XYZ file of C-alpha atoms in Angstrom:
762
model
C 69.202 130.708 140.830
C 71.645 133.598 140.645
C 69.437 136.344 140.040
C 67.306 135.314 142.909
C 70.235 135.476 145.191
C 71.263 139.129 143.901
C 67.701 140.464 144.330
C 67.891 138.608 148.236
C 71.308 140.472 148.302
C 69.895 143.477 146.958
C 67.087 143.540 149.664
C 69.432 143.017 152.561
C 71.634 146.268 151.350
C 68.631 148.456 151.272
C 67.323 146.741 154.969
C 70.592 147.884 156.316
C 70.576 151.032 154.657
C 67.064 151.521 156.649
C 68.645 150.104 159.923
C 71.905 152.420 159.704
C 70.113 155.594 158.922
C 66.747 155.397 160.649
C 67.382 152.689 163.731
C 70.792 152.536 164.343
C 71.178 155.342 167.203
C 67.469 154.605 168.368
C 67.614 152.643 172.336
C 64.840 150.476 171.665
C 67.381 147.406 170.974
C 64.372 144.825 171.633
C 62.500 146.009 168.633
C 65.522 146.775 166.415
C 66.587 142.994 167.218
C 63.474 141.610 165.771
C 63.689 144.400 162.852
C 67.332 142.902 162.011
C 65.726 139.323 161.935
C 62.480 140.045 160.227
C 64.545 141.586 157.479
C 66.752 138.731 156.884
C 63.584 136.512 156.429
C 62.177 138.973 154.098
C 65.385 139.452 151.849
C 64.923 135.940 151.042
C 61.155 135.499 150.778
C 60.319 138.602 149.236
C 61.946 138.060 145.955
C 59.460 134.944 145.465
C 56.388 137.046 145.634
C 54.704 138.277 142.419
C 53.167 141.845 142.979
C 50.211 143.261 141.659
C 50.460 144.088 137.921
C 49.358 148.183 138.774
C 52.167 148.420 141.540
C 54.892 147.091 139.601
C 57.629 149.304 138.221
C 58.716 146.697 135.787
C 55.543 146.864 133.692
C 56.706 145.865 130.132
C 56.056 147.219 126.816
C 54.762 143.893 125.604
C 55.361 142.830 122.334
C 53.173 139.628 121.293
C 54.284 138.667 117.985
C 51.609 136.384 117.055
C 52.577 135.884 113.557
C 55.372 137.601 111.680
C 54.453 138.374 108.144
C 55.863 136.681 104.793
C 54.985 139.263 102.253
C 58.029 141.210 102.331
C 57.489 142.021 106.018
C 55.591 145.186 106.080
C 53.337 143.579 108.850
C 54.386 141.962 112.119
C 51.561 141.810 114.463
C 52.998 143.505 117.650
C 50.546 144.335 120.681
C 51.700 147.193 123.013
C 50.552 147.483 126.754
C 51.807 149.045 129.373
C 55.885 150.375 129.626
C 58.066 148.007 131.336
C 61.676 147.545 132.457
C 62.072 144.632 129.834
C 60.733 143.364 126.477
C 58.992 140.397 124.792
C 56.140 140.185 126.893
C 53.162 137.886 125.544
C 50.059 140.051 126.585
C 46.675 139.517 125.266
C 45.051 142.598 124.146
C 44.064 144.638 121.167
C 46.693 147.292 120.997
C 47.843 149.465 117.942
C 49.871 147.331 115.351
C 52.847 149.726 114.102
C 54.018 148.473 110.587
C 57.925 146.832 111.209
C 60.324 145.379 108.442
C 60.598 141.975 107.437
C 63.122 140.029 109.355
C 63.989 138.047 106.066
C 64.522 141.325 104.114
C 66.598 142.689 106.822
C 68.652 139.430 107.347
C 69.437 139.588 103.774
C 70.633 143.194 104.005
C 72.597 142.439 106.929
C 74.343 139.523 105.595
C 75.293 141.629 102.764
C 76.856 144.664 104.784
C 79.004 142.218 106.354
C 80.873 141.011 103.627
C 81.734 144.645 102.829
C 85.502 145.539 102.984
C 85.321 148.679 104.712
C 87.941 148.255 107.625
C 85.195 148.143 110.063
C 83.325 145.511 108.744
C 86.481 143.544 108.738
C 86.800 143.813 112.644
C 83.183 142.686 113.034
C 83.476 140.196 110.973
C 86.103 138.039 113.470
C 84.523 138.449 116.399
C 86.253 137.428 119.864
C 86.456 134.372 121.184
C 84.823 135.618 124.540
C 82.062 134.004 125.497
C 79.447 135.752 128.156
C 77.959 132.226 128.449
C 81.257 130.910 129.688
C 81.918 133.687 132.166
C 78.399 132.734 133.701
C 79.188 129.139 133.991
C 82.134 130.388 135.699
C 80.848 132.766 138.338
C 78.026 130.167 139.101
C 80.540 127.413 139.670
C 82.557 129.879 141.895
C 79.777 130.994 144.069
C 78.714 127.313 144.684
C 82.100 126.881 145.614
C 81.809 129.553 148.159
C 78.822 128.236 149.341
C 80.542 124.728 150.175
C 83.271 126.346 151.747
C 81.370 128.798 154.098
C 79.138 125.752 154.909
C 81.764 123.462 156.010
C 83.422 126.404 157.974
C 80.078 126.756 159.639
C 79.666 122.964 160.556
C 83.378 123.275 161.759
C 82.323 125.663 164.033
C 79.466 124.070 165.622
C 82.078 120.560 165.790
C 84.744 122.888 167.991
C 82.320 124.601 170.066
C 80.298 121.233 170.924
C 83.366 119.352 171.568
C 84.833 122.150 174.101
C 81.629 122.356 175.812
C 81.859 118.533 176.606
C 85.268 118.054 176.996
C 86.519 120.647 179.195
C 85.360 121.018 182.887
C 81.927 122.528 183.658
C 80.234 124.166 186.453
C 76.450 123.467 186.311
C 74.607 126.619 187.543
C 70.822 125.722 186.849
C 70.088 125.388 183.306
C 73.617 127.459 182.642
C 76.465 125.396 181.558
C 80.007 127.161 183.056
C 82.766 125.438 180.704
C 86.111 126.391 182.323
C 88.782 126.790 179.260
C 92.154 128.287 179.335
C 94.474 131.005 177.406
C 93.985 134.290 176.603
C 90.297 134.164 175.084
C 87.579 136.367 175.599
C 84.764 135.241 177.218
C 81.592 134.114 175.096
C 78.549 132.080 175.224
C 76.863 129.796 172.991
C 73.445 127.918 173.458
C 73.273 127.622 177.056
C 77.204 127.442 177.608
C 79.469 129.967 178.922
C 83.185 130.009 178.220
C 85.337 131.474 180.352
C 89.275 131.209 182.093
C 87.900 131.720 185.822
C 91.727 132.258 186.731
C 91.903 135.409 184.706
C 89.253 137.412 186.582
C 88.735 138.947 189.944
C 85.495 138.012 191.566
C 83.527 141.198 190.602
C 84.659 141.026 187.181
C 83.910 137.417 186.938
C 80.509 137.778 188.398
C 79.681 140.612 185.977
C 80.543 138.476 183.227
C 78.603 135.627 184.312
C 75.781 137.998 184.578
C 76.057 139.560 180.976
C 76.513 136.162 178.979
C 73.491 134.553 181.300
C 71.497 137.602 179.308
C 72.862 136.080 176.438
C 71.767 132.731 176.721
C 68.098 133.786 178.686
C 67.427 135.705 175.299
C 68.465 133.028 173.003
C 70.694 135.568 171.189
C 72.627 132.187 169.990
C 69.924 132.196 167.344
C 70.411 135.355 165.926
C 73.719 134.672 165.335
C 73.235 131.425 163.797
C 70.631 132.433 161.408
C 73.003 135.465 160.323
C 75.760 132.854 159.671
C 73.662 130.756 157.442
C 72.580 133.880 155.568
C 76.615 134.738 155.055
C 76.910 131.136 153.794
C 74.507 131.851 150.927
C 75.469 135.700 150.605
C 79.307 135.311 151.494
C 80.123 137.577 148.279
C 78.000 140.307 149.552
C 79.893 142.955 151.635
C 76.552 144.240 152.688
C 76.073 141.032 154.662
C 78.986 140.987 156.578
C 78.182 144.675 157.622
C 74.548 143.227 158.465
C 75.867 140.146 160.722
C 78.152 142.672 162.298
C 74.730 144.929 162.974
C 73.293 141.937 164.623
C 75.868 141.378 166.985
C 76.280 144.642 167.736
C 72.650 145.091 168.624
C 72.598 142.114 170.875
C 75.546 143.382 172.753
C 73.681 146.726 172.769
C 70.677 145.003 174.342
C 72.485 143.032 177.011
C 74.226 145.963 178.145
C 71.015 147.567 178.830
C 69.265 144.947 180.512
C 71.790 144.686 183.028
C 71.678 148.335 183.167
C 67.992 147.893 184.096
C 68.837 145.320 186.686
C 70.790 147.869 188.547
C 74.324 146.813 187.877
C 76.381 149.882 188.600
C 77.388 151.220 185.343
C 80.576 152.618 185.651
C 81.988 149.350 187.510
C 80.372 147.443 184.541
C 82.186 149.270 182.114
C 85.654 148.785 183.804
C 84.648 145.410 183.854
C 84.110 145.742 179.981
C 87.597 147.250 179.817
C 89.259 144.138 181.782
C 87.553 141.572 179.552
C 87.822 142.902 176.022
C 90.326 140.960 174.383
C 91.904 140.956 170.650
C 91.648 137.051 170.912
C 88.302 136.529 169.446
C 86.582 133.785 170.012
C 84.629 131.886 167.304
C 82.009 133.807 165.161
C 79.518 131.607 166.496
C 79.428 132.600 169.433
C 78.599 135.873 171.543
C 81.700 137.408 173.152
C 83.563 140.313 174.545
C 84.673 141.592 170.731
C 87.127 144.699 171.467
C 86.266 146.416 168.015
C 82.825 147.683 169.554
C 83.470 148.323 173.042
C 83.782 152.259 172.339
C 80.317 152.061 170.802
C 78.744 149.841 173.552
C 80.087 152.294 176.154
C 78.761 155.116 174.468
C 75.519 153.720 174.151
C 75.271 152.866 177.574
C 75.860 156.566 178.281
C 73.131 157.543 175.466
C 70.078 159.452 175.991
C 67.007 156.975 176.141
C 65.033 157.527 172.467
C 61.909 159.116 172.914
C 58.789 157.070 171.898
C 57.782 159.662 169.496
C 60.625 158.420 167.604
C 58.763 154.753 166.759
C 57.483 156.351 163.543
C 60.681 155.532 161.669
C 59.738 151.557 162.223
C 56.747 152.413 159.905
C 58.544 153.323 156.772
C 59.914 149.951 156.492
C 56.653 148.967 155.195
C 57.212 151.312 152.277
C 60.818 150.645 151.654
C 59.872 146.741 151.293
C 57.190 147.477 148.984
C 59.391 149.381 146.885
C 61.819 146.297 146.418
C 59.288 144.641 145.636
C 58.067 146.973 143.059
C 61.253 147.338 141.388
C 63.000 143.677 141.749
C 59.638 141.632 141.744
C 57.707 140.349 138.414
C 54.264 141.504 138.008
C 51.750 138.738 138.669
C 50.582 138.868 135.015
C 53.582 139.181 133.165
C 55.778 137.035 135.618
C 58.293 135.132 133.414
C 57.152 137.279 130.594
C 60.639 137.725 129.175
C 60.138 134.415 127.805
C 56.744 134.903 126.382
C 57.646 136.463 123.461
C 59.977 133.729 122.320
C 57.297 131.240 124.189
C 55.176 132.614 121.726
C 56.869 132.650 118.612
C 58.232 129.122 119.428
C 54.991 127.749 119.941
C 52.747 128.362 116.980
C 50.123 126.207 118.968
C 49.372 123.295 116.390
C 51.498 120.187 115.064
C 53.055 119.399 111.915
C 49.802 118.332 110.457
C 46.189 119.654 110.760
C 43.633 122.017 108.931
C 43.808 125.247 107.527
C 41.459 128.355 106.975
C 42.263 131.327 104.790
C 41.053 134.890 103.321
C 42.711 136.212 100.561
C 42.817 140.201 100.416
C 44.611 142.108 97.617
C 47.952 140.748 97.221
C 48.305 138.710 100.513
C 46.855 135.725 101.878
C 45.851 135.539 106.008
C 46.258 131.456 106.741
C 45.336 129.845 110.028
C 46.193 126.793 111.130
C 44.535 124.827 113.748
C 44.555 120.876 114.664
C 40.845 120.822 114.223
C 38.513 121.569 111.368
C 36.092 124.231 113.212
C 36.008 127.041 111.227
C 37.362 130.366 113.140
C 34.501 132.469 115.014
C 36.201 135.542 113.623
C 36.453 134.197 110.118
C 33.638 135.852 107.875
C 33.302 133.671 104.394
C 31.248 135.702 102.851
C 32.654 139.406 103.510
C 35.990 138.102 103.708
C 37.066 140.027 106.313
C 40.905 139.249 107.953
C 40.834 137.367 111.054
C 44.248 136.841 113.396
C 46.323 134.508 111.786
C 50.210 134.615 109.626
C 50.086 136.735 106.502
C 51.898 135.113 103.617
C 52.479 137.053 99.996
C 49.970 135.683 97.461
C 53.137 135.305 95.533
C 54.721 132.354 97.536
C 51.790 130.367 97.323
C 51.919 128.136 94.132
C 49.372 126.759 91.974
C 46.237 127.550 94.363
C 43.485 125.645 93.690
C 40.116 127.426 93.081
C 36.699 125.883 92.652
C 38.012 122.511 92.462
C 40.093 120.327 95.372
C 44.097 120.812 94.748
C 47.372 121.146 96.568
C 49.962 123.839 96.717
C 52.913 124.429 98.795
C 54.674 127.466 100.554
C 58.277 126.858 100.512
C 61.025 128.778 102.936
C 64.433 127.821 103.924
C 63.541 126.106 107.055
C 60.814 123.877 105.231
C 57.727 123.782 103.359
C 54.011 123.441 103.855
C 52.007 121.235 101.881
C 48.759 121.989 101.575
C 45.376 120.200 100.014
C 42.169 122.075 100.179
C 40.418 124.455 97.833
C 39.394 128.428 97.656
C 36.032 129.759 96.781
C 36.089 133.330 96.060
C 38.822 134.920 98.620
C 38.289 132.272 101.218
C 39.579 128.775 101.453
C 40.142 125.582 103.873
C 41.881 122.143 103.784
C 44.451 120.408 105.335
C 48.141 120.793 105.413
C 51.449 118.832 106.835
C 54.941 120.593 107.612
C 57.842 119.307 106.728
C 61.255 120.644 108.006
C 64.209 121.096 105.698
C 66.779 118.615 107.052
C 69.744 120.683 105.798
C 68.935 124.119 107.181
C 67.797 122.555 110.727
C 71.116 120.857 110.628
C 72.836 123.984 110.094
C 71.273 125.799 112.493
C 71.718 123.000 114.927
C 75.376 123.558 114.587
C 75.144 127.368 115.387
C 72.663 127.776 118.125
C 72.852 126.216 121.918
C 70.067 123.803 122.359
C 68.711 120.804 120.658
C 65.671 121.692 118.194
C 62.389 120.092 118.402
C 59.132 120.238 116.116
C 58.132 123.523 117.512
C 61.504 125.071 116.962
C 61.386 123.990 113.263
C 57.966 125.587 113.230
C 59.052 129.106 114.732
C 62.066 129.154 111.967
C 59.645 128.662 109.556
C 56.952 131.218 110.396
C 59.741 133.598 111.672
C 61.396 132.956 107.916
C 64.605 132.823 109.620
C 67.057 132.555 107.006
C 70.808 131.128 106.840
C 72.192 134.668 105.633
C 70.724 135.757 108.856
C 72.538 133.848 111.281
C 75.586 134.268 109.290
C 75.123 138.081 109.959
C 74.722 137.671 113.532
C 77.668 135.436 113.516
C 79.787 138.141 111.724
C 78.778 141.076 114.413
C 79.964 138.805 116.852
C 76.968 136.482 118.452
C 78.658 133.139 118.295
C 76.497 131.259 120.723
C 73.195 132.357 120.927
C 69.907 130.125 122.307
C 67.503 129.105 119.704
C 64.965 131.220 121.556
C 67.233 134.336 120.892
C 67.618 133.564 117.752
C 63.880 133.474 117.146
C 63.338 136.698 118.781
C 65.827 138.474 117.247
C 64.565 137.463 113.862
C 61.122 138.208 114.510
C 62.099 141.533 115.669
C 63.929 142.148 112.840
C 67.454 142.946 114.685
C 69.580 143.627 111.849
C 73.665 144.358 111.387
C 72.726 148.151 111.410
C 70.550 147.953 114.752
C 73.263 146.007 116.502
C 76.243 148.276 115.499
C 74.297 151.562 116.274
C 73.782 150.177 119.816
C 77.780 149.542 119.834
C 78.162 152.787 118.736
C 76.364 154.183 121.419
C 78.578 153.045 123.903
C 77.122 149.653 124.516
C 79.955 147.081 123.176
C 79.264 144.190 125.123
C 75.372 143.939 124.338
C 74.088 140.653 124.428
C 71.278 139.180 122.154
C 68.416 139.254 124.821
C 69.360 142.688 125.536
C 68.993 143.471 121.893
C 65.515 142.056 121.567
C 64.687 144.269 124.748
C 65.849 147.562 123.017
C 64.291 146.848 119.758
C 60.722 145.702 121.141
C 61.105 149.180 123.242
C 61.701 151.082 120.309
C 64.892 152.089 121.774
C 67.621 153.151 119.313
C 70.545 155.552 118.611
C 68.640 158.086 118.549
C 66.771 157.994 121.895
C 70.224 156.931 123.589
C 71.700 160.113 122.245
C 68.743 162.233 123.042
C 69.092 160.640 126.864
C 72.936 161.525 127.205
C 72.411 165.028 125.775
C 70.794 165.801 129.422
C 73.732 165.141 131.110
C 73.805 161.574 132.008
C 77.503 160.422 132.409
C 77.041 156.693 133.254
C 74.119 155.726 131.309
C 73.473 152.166 131.261
C 70.908 149.589 129.752
C 68.826 148.971 132.660
C 68.393 153.230 133.186
C 67.684 153.202 129.388
C 65.326 150.687 129.809
C 63.452 151.975 132.861
C 63.128 155.456 131.212
C 61.795 154.017 127.945
C 59.451 151.717 129.520
C 57.760 154.616 131.464
C 57.850 157.291 128.815
C 60.708 159.186 130.308
C 62.412 161.683 127.324
C 64.929 164.559 126.907
C 62.018 166.901 127.763
C 60.825 165.568 130.937
C 64.146 165.390 132.439
C 65.025 168.701 131.663
C 61.803 169.323 133.026
C 62.767 167.608 136.335
C 66.169 169.171 136.228
C 64.809 172.861 136.052
C 62.096 172.368 138.617
C 63.879 170.633 141.217
C 67.045 173.222 141.008
C 69.313 171.232 139.007
C 72.622 173.436 138.999
C 74.914 171.033 137.574
C 74.788 170.277 133.830
C 75.587 166.626 134.629
C 73.813 164.272 136.756
C 74.272 162.570 139.799
C 74.061 158.697 140.118
C 71.484 158.741 141.890
C 69.354 161.214 139.959
C 67.677 158.765 137.668
C 66.159 156.994 140.934
C 64.166 160.377 141.679
C 63.346 160.558 137.763
C 61.626 157.496 137.226
C 60.189 157.445 141.122
C 58.795 160.819 140.072
C 57.324 159.451 136.894
C 56.062 156.405 138.584
C 54.442 158.638 141.194
C 53.331 161.070 139.004
C 54.758 163.632 140.765
C 54.377 166.987 139.044
C 55.151 170.464 139.808
C 51.610 171.090 140.470
C 52.077 168.519 143.113
C 55.266 170.284 144.665
C 54.021 173.871 144.155
C 50.784 172.753 146.245
C 52.431 172.663 149.379
C 54.103 176.338 149.111
C 50.620 177.339 150.532
C 50.644 175.800 153.724
C 54.391 177.314 153.933
C 56.573 174.528 152.747
C 58.824 176.250 149.923
C 61.691 173.990 150.126
C 60.726 170.554 149.604
C 63.590 168.116 149.005
C 63.045 165.074 146.562
C 62.877 162.761 149.198
C 60.292 165.158 150.820
C 58.116 165.068 147.668
C 58.521 161.229 147.007
C 57.539 160.563 150.789
C 54.430 162.682 150.880
C 53.390 161.307 147.353
C 53.542 157.830 148.853
C 51.988 158.328 152.235
C 49.223 160.519 150.692
C 49.906 163.955 152.150
C 48.268 166.715 150.890
C 47.966 170.376 151.445
C 44.413 170.006 153.197
C 46.034 167.298 155.418
C 48.623 169.771 156.672
C 46.020 172.813 157.022
C 43.826 170.664 159.127
C 46.675 170.172 161.551
C 47.519 173.886 161.206
C 44.105 174.880 161.955
C 44.007 173.047 165.102
C 46.962 174.836 166.521
C 49.823 172.949 165.482
C 51.879 175.703 163.682
C 55.684 175.382 163.049
C 55.119 171.519 161.475
C 57.915 170.034 160.460
C 58.543 167.512 157.598
C 59.377 164.902 160.431
C 56.114 165.656 162.276
C 53.814 165.549 158.975
C 55.199 162.117 157.945
C 54.568 160.674 161.684
C 51.487 161.834 162.016
C 50.051 160.658 158.521
C 51.772 157.186 158.612
C 50.737 156.641 162.081
C 46.897 157.652 161.234
C 46.737 160.310 163.028
C 43.869 162.876 162.732
C 43.790 166.458 164.422
C 40.971 165.885 166.601
C 42.795 162.808 168.409
C 44.164 165.296 171.047
C 40.714 165.958 171.650
C 40.113 162.660 173.204
C 42.658 163.108 176.293
C 41.753 166.615 177.423
C 39.189 165.425 180.337
C 41.733 163.822 181.632
C 43.565 167.163 182.035
C 46.390 166.286 179.045
C 46.222 169.267 177.055
C 48.185 171.311 175.063
C 50.311 167.890 173.451
C 52.931 168.526 171.119
C 53.688 166.317 168.034
C 55.832 163.596 169.756
C 52.832 163.254 172.326
C 50.394 162.575 169.837
C 52.835 159.866 168.108
C 53.817 158.448 171.005
C 50.296 158.054 172.461
C 49.199 156.614 169.008
C 52.066 154.267 168.636
C 51.220 152.631 171.961
C 47.769 152.498 171.489
C 46.647 154.893 174.402
C 43.327 155.314 174.757
C 40.965 156.985 177.020
C 39.536 153.964 178.625
C 42.663 152.678 179.400
C 43.724 155.932 181.232
C 40.139 155.537 183.002
C 41.539 151.760 184.018
C 43.977 153.266 186.129
C 41.932 156.450 187.244
C 39.673 153.626 188.812
C 42.044 152.207 191.288
C 43.524 155.860 192.227
C 46.004 156.845 189.702
C 44.717 159.869 188.439
C 46.774 162.670 186.269
C 49.211 160.333 184.726
C 51.291 162.559 182.017
C 52.073 161.113 178.760
C 55.219 159.644 179.520
C 53.872 157.274 182.729
C 51.363 156.446 180.432
C 53.415 155.074 177.377
C 55.516 153.598 180.246
C 52.729 151.720 181.722
C 51.561 150.423 178.150
C 54.765 149.437 176.848
C 55.329 147.196 179.949
C 52.087 145.684 179.535
C 51.156 146.936 183.206
C 47.220 146.884 183.990
C 45.330 147.552 186.944
C 44.615 143.637 187.760
C 48.412 143.443 188.007
C 48.551 146.560 190.272
C 45.631 144.934 192.677
C 48.169 141.760 192.739
C 50.669 143.899 194.799
C 48.050 145.896 196.966
C 45.911 142.401 197.876
C 49.973 141.563 199.747
C 50.170 144.771 201.286
C 51.795 147.350 198.887
C 49.589 150.271 198.550
C 50.138 153.394 196.139
C 53.047 152.260 194.600
C 54.957 154.946 192.437
C 55.006 154.287 188.668
C 58.722 154.203 188.572
C 58.707 151.122 190.700
C 56.066 149.674 188.642
C 58.032 149.810 185.821
C 60.919 148.113 187.251
C 58.567 145.421 189.188
C 57.655 144.287 185.526
C 60.839 144.728 183.606
C 62.418 142.324 186.075
C 59.309 140.233 186.328
C 58.704 140.410 189.801
C 55.213 139.021 190.731
C 53.200 139.121 193.574
C 53.682 135.187 193.852
C 57.241 135.900 193.800
C 57.184 138.416 196.792
C 55.332 136.280 198.670
C 57.411 133.113 198.002
C 60.533 135.605 198.919
C 58.455 136.073 202.044
C 58.242 132.499 202.866
C 61.971 132.352 202.867
C 62.408 135.142 205.357
C 62.836 137.939 203.024
C 60.470 140.264 204.392
C 61.203 143.531 203.015
C 58.784 146.815 203.150
C 60.396 148.322 199.757
C 59.688 146.610 196.733
C 63.111 147.702 195.214
C 64.616 144.881 197.574
C 62.381 142.161 195.415
C 63.730 143.830 192.235
C 67.375 143.278 193.262
C 66.606 139.747 194.727
C 65.078 138.788 191.512
C 68.017 139.890 189.543
C 70.220 137.895 191.810
C 68.296 134.911 191.135
C 68.323 135.122 187.181
């Protein structure tokens, strides 16, 4: 649960950064509203999804420990797949099988090292009582305590608002309930209730307040506020969630102010009303209210020039941002939960405590496969004696091998004894087995690890050849409370005292057992850590190390990136590793960066290169627009064109309508609003010729159609200016509304009068 909440918080923080950098200053408030809410939903749903393996940046160097060697340990089978950010994933592949040392030997050596009289060893042999797991338990309890507290606070606010709404005097105004309150609280609304003290304001200010709050209610802004409050219950610890909630509220106020301005409310008068109304006594956070802290921003946004439609390309970048988060945080489909698969593979031999065995003797080793059925393995060649996938033992470990005639023999280890019956013919043999765990050993292990042991655990200790001395070594080096799975994984990967100390000497004092398994499986050692540190990293952490190693990033690659991307400083910034891993994942090379010099882009930033690579922008793409007459293209122009799928010949289709010499912003506006030649022809057919780009995009944005215009022509309004059409559509004035008003005596020749009437009615 906690990792999921953290991932959701990280995605929420990323969405907040995206909004504040690209969208916050845009005046597309309605679109921003939808983006903010959708991002909240995505933040909590995206971590639940799995991504295709080829898209994930978490591909692991997968180590499948099929069966550890029992011969003194020179052969531990492992399959190396694609690199990844964590280790120990089971992957059924045929990969290279590097030799590794025997866990039992390592544990014996480690135990011996732990008993030396060296002062450093004395320190190690007296580990602190500090327990990371206990700290995690407290953190989990603290998190849920916070959830409960904020949940109660949410319910308390709802109860208080409902109490006020139905205990105070109310004026019913259609679907709106104007609740009269007392005191020096700023007006606010919740649901269909407007809370206001009418005695505080003169009539004009009071009327504007009511209009403002009616917009909040009509647009159902309370839903946004409630949703953001629910998110805060589960993200109360996340400062970005609090900022995000504030941005939602701010945007709703900007949207409401903009709506009132569109309804022809006098701007100066309205802004003066804001100054009069805004009060330092804030209402409950569940309400939409006149918050004094954003008053300056609201007035500034009301006076801001409206955003041009060509800037809508920014919204398209939300998709690659979310895709990047999914690639970084989510598990690959084929490897979900893979960090446990190594432990699971080791833990579960795949057979019971009794069954059948098949063996091949090769030199001084015996490969034995254990199975619950008596079918001879298909990959076992009884005639040639070829080896097959099995557990390898030393020949000396098998006592009294029966050759030619049936008999019994045993394989004994500290964890238990394998009692075997059968016989060998030449170098192959088969028979039955029974595994008997050593009770004294298992009782000892139960007292040293977390969790109860089952038959699979006992068998795993036998096959990995876990020794008491190995457990004692881990205790001596500070691992007092390991899980049984961590113990098996560490033993299988021969994590010994020397390796543990080398990692700690490299600056990672609080490394966990799971971290050590990951580091060992990926081949991250003291030498690799020194190599990466030598490139200038000051704050190197395990996540960076794992990410670098998983993607094959070494000292040479980092230095190459530093030199080619103009790094003047010896020390790398905290964010530089993001570019290094991204460059590696996207395969951004010097050749790729230099290729854009041929089309005039000689100084592309890291961010530009990542954007170009992600969108598939090539020099040929840029050259195609330059050849079409678009010379001084900027990076922003190019990304807009590519993100929106605009081709160089896109502009030619508008030339028959007199629309020529289009700028890039015109192209993006037309494409974003899906303005087509057919759309233009439909307006020409009813007399609207020579429309410019701004008029066309306005008509399309408001979904104004020729049929809509014909409705007004039918009741006597001809040749309606585009400006009036947009006003009619924005305020939802229809021919039916005008006909109804005329029946009531409101017979105007100017359509603007009906726009005013509609605004007053709402």
